[in-house]
Coordinates of C-alpha atoms in Angstrom, one line a residue:
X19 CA -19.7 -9.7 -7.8
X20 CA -19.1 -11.0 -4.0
X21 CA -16.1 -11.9 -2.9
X22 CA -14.6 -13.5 0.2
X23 CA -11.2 -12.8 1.5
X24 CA -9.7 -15.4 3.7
X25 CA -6.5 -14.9 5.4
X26 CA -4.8 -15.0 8.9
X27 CA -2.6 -11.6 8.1
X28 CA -4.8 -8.3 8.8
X29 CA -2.3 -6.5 6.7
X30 CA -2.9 -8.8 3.6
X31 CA -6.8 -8.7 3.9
X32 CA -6.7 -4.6 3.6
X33 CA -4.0 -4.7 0.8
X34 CA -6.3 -6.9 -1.4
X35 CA -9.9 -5.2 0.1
X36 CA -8.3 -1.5 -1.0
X37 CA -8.0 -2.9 -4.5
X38 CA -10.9 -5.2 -5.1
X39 CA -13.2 -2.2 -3.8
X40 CA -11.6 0.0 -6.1
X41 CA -13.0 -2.1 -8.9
X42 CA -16.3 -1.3 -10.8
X43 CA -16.8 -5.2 -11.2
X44 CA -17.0 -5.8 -7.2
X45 CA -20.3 -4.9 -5.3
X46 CA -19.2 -6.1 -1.6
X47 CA -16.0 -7.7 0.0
X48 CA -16.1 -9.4 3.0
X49 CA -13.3 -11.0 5.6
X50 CA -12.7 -14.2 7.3
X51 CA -9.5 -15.0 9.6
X52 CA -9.4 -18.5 8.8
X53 CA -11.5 -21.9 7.3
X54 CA -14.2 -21.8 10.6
X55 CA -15.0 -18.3 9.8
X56 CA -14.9 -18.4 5.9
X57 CA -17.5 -21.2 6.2
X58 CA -20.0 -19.2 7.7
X59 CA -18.9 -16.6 5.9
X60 CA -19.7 -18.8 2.4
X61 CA -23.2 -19.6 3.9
X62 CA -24.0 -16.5 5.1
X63 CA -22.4 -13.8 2.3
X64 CA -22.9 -16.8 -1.0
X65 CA -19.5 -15.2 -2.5
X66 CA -19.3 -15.7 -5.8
X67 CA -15.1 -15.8 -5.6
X68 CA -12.8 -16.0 -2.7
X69 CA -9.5 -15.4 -2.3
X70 CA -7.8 -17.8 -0.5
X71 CA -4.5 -17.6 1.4
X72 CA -2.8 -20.9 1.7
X73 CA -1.4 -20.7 5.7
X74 CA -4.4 -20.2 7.9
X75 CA -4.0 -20.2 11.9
X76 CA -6.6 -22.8 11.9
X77 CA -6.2 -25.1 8.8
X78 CA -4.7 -24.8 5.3
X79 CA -6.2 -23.2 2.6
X80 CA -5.6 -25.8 -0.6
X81 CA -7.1 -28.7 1.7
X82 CA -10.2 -26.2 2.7
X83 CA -10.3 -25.9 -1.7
X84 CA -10.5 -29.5 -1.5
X85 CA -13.4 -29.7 0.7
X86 CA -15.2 -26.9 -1.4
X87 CA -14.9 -29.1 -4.2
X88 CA -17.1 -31.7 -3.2
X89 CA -19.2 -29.0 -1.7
X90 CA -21.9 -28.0 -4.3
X91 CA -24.4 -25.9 -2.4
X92 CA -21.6 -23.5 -0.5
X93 CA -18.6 -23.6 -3.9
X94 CA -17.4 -20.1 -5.2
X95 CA -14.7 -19.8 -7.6
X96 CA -11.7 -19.8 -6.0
X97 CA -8.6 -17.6 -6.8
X98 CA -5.3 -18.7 -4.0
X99 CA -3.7 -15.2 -3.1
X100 CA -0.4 -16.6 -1.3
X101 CA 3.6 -15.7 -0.9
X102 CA 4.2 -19.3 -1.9
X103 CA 4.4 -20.0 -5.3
X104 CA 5.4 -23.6 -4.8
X105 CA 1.4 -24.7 -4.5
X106 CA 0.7 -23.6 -8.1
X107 CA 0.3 -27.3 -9.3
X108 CA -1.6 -28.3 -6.8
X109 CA -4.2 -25.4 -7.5
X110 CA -4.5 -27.3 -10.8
X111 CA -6.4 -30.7 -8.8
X112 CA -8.9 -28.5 -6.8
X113 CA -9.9 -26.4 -10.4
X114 CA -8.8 -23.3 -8.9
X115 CA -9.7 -20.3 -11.3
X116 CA -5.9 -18.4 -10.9
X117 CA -3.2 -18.4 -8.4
X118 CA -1.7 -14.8 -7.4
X119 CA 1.5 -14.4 -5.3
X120 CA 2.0 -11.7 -2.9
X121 CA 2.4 -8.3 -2.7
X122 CA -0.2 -7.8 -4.7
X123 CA -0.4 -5.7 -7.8
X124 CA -3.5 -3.8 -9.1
X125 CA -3.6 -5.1 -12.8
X126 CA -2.8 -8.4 -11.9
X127 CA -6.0 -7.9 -9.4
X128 CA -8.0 -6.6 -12.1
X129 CA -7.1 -9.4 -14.8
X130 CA -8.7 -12.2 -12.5
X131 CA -11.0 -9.8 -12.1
X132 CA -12.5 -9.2 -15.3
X133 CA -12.1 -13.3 -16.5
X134 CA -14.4 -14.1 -13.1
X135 CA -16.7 -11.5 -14.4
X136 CA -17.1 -12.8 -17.9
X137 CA -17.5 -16.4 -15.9
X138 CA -20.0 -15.7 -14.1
X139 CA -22.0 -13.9 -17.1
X140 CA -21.6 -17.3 -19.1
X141 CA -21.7 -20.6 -18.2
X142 CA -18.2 -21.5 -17.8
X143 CA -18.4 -24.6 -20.5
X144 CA -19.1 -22.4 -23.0
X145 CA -16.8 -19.8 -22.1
X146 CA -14.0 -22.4 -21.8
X147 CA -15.2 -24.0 -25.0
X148 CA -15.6 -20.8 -26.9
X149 CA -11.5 -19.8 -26.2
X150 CA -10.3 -23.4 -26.9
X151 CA -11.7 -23.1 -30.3
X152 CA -10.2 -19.7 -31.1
X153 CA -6.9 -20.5 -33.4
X154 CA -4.5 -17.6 -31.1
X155 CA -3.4 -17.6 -27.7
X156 CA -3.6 -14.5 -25.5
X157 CA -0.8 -14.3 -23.1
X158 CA -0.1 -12.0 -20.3
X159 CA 3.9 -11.0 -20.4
X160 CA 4.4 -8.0 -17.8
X161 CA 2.1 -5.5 -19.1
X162 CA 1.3 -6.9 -22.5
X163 CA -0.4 -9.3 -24.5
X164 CA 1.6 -11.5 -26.7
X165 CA -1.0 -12.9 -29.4
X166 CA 0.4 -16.7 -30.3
X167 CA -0.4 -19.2 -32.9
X168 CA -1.5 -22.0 -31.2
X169 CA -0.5 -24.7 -34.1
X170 CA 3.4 -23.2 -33.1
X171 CA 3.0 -23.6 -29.8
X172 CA 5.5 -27.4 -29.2
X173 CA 4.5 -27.3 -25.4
X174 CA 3.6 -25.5 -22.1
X175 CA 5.4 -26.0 -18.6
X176 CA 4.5 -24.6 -15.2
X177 CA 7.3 -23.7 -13.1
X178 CA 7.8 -21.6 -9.9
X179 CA 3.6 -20.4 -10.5
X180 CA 4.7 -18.9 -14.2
X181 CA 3.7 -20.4 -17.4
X182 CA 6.6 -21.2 -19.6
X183 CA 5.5 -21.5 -23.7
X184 CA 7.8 -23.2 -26.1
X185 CA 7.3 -22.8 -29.9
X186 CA 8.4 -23.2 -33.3
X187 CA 10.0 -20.2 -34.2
X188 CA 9.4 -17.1 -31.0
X189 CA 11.6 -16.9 -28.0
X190 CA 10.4 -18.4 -24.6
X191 CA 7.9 -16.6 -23.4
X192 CA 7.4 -16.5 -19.7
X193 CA 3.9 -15.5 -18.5
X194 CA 2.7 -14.9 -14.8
X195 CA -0.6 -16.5 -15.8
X196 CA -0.7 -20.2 -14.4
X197 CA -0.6 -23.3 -16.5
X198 CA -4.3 -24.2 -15.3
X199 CA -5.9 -20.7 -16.7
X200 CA -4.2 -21.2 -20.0
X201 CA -5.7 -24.8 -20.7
X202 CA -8.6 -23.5 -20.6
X203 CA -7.7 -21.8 -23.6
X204 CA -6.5 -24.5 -25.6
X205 CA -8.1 -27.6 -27.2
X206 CA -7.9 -30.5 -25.0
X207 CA -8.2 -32.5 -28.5
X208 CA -5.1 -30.6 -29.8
X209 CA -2.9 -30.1 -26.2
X210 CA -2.8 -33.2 -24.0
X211 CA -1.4 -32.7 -20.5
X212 CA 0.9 -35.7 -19.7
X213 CA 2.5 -34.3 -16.4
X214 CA 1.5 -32.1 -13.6
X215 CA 3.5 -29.6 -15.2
X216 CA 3.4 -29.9 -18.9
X217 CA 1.3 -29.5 -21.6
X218 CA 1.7 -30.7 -25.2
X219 CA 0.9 -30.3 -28.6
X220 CA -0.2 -33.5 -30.0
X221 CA 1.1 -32.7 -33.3
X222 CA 4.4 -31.9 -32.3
X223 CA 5.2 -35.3 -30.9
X224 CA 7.3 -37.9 -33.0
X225 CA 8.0 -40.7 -30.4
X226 CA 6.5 -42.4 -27.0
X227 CA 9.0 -44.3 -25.6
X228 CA 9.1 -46.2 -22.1
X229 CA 11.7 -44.2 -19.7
X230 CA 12.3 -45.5 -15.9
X231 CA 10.3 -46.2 -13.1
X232 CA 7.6 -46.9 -14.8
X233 CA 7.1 -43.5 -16.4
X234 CA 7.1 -42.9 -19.9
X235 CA 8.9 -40.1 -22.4
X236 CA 7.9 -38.3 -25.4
X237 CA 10.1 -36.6 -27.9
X238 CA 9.1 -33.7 -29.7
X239 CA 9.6 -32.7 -33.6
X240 CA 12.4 -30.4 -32.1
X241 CA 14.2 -33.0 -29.8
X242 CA 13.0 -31.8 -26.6
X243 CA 12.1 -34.5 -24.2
X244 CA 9.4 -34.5 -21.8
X245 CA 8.4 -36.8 -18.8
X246 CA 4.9 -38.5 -19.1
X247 CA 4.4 -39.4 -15.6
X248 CA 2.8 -42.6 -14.5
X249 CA -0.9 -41.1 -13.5
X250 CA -1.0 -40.2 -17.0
X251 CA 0.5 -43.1 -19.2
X252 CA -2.6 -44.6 -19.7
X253 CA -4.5 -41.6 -21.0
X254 CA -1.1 -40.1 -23.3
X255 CA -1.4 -44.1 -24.8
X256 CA -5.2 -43.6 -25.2
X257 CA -5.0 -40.4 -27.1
X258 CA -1.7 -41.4 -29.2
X259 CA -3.8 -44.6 -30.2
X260 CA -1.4 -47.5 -28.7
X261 CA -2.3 -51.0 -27.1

């Protein structure tokens, strides 16, 4: 694949081109300083992923995503490779494919990697459609994989760029992965996001309650409670069949 590295720090644009050329899956990595360069750089190079800092000297990376978005012709995947890990939700509203936080580390590299890879080989609906469908969860925990149930899983929460899984019976399991790469995994007919940060198991919700400000508040089988803020009452009311 091609990718694009954008970012203001010279340091930071070796780091990551040492370790992306070091991979069998890349075929050529090129450099921009900031969002005037990268866009010639898109129409010029036609990356098929970029990685993003967030800080440029001439603009700011997440509003640059933005601007990509609506941009068919000149769109790569996107993967934010940043020392701030409080713009993790916001890569959720520009479909960012992951969100990486500085220094980097090779397998982390590598992981984003190899799921751009078997993107690109596939159209991504059936690639997204094909994991929702499979019964277990995959998670990355340090270096393993932690194999989940998903009908145990009560509900997900992004905090601090980590994905936080809460279920039945294991211990909380704490995952670098971001909240936005594991939805793709799951069933959006079985998990129903109802806040910017939270995911939940439709089955594993016993009440819907109004809360303040006109928000809303669910309560779980296991007496957690969980904020449905107000963007997305009217789809959690939808779903949960209420008038």
């Amino acid at each position: 694949m091609k990718i694009l590295i954008v970012d203001d720090e010279p340091l930071a644009r070796s780091e990551l081109d040492f370790l992306l050329r070091n991979n069998p899956l890349v075929d050529s990595v090129s450099e921009a300083e900031g969002v005037t360069e990268a866009k010639q750089k898109l129409m010029t190079d036609q990356p098929d992923l970029m990685f993003l800092d967030i800080r440029l000297d001439d603009g700011n990376g997440m509003s640059f995503a933005k601007f990509l978005k609506k941009e068919e012709k000149l769109r790569p995947y996107i993967v934010f490779a940043t020392a701030y890990d409080q713009y993790a939700l916001d890569a959720f509203d520009v479909n960012a494919t992951d969100y990486i936080l500085k220094p980097f580390e090779k397998d982390r590299i590598d992981e984003t990697l190899k799921r751009v890879d078997r993107i690109l080989k596939k159209p991504e609906a059936l690639v997204n459609s094909d994991m929702s469908k499979n019964p277990r969860l995959s998670v990355t925990v340090d270096e393993r994989t932690i194999i989940i149930k998903k009908s145990d899983i009560l509900y997900l929460e992004a905090q601090n760029g980590n994905a936080l899984i809460y279920t039945k019976n294991l211990p909380l399991i704490t995952s670098k992965q971001t909240l936005i790469n594991l939805e793709k995994q799951l069933d959006p007919e079985q998990f129903l996001r109802v806040h910017r940060s939270f995911l939940v198991n439709l089955d594993m919700i016993l009440e819907f309650q109004p809360s303040f400000n006109h928000t809303y508040e669910l309560t779980l089988i296991n007496g957690t409670k969980i904020t449905v803020s107000r963007s997305y009452v009217a789809k959690t009311k939808k779903v949960l069949g209420i008038g």
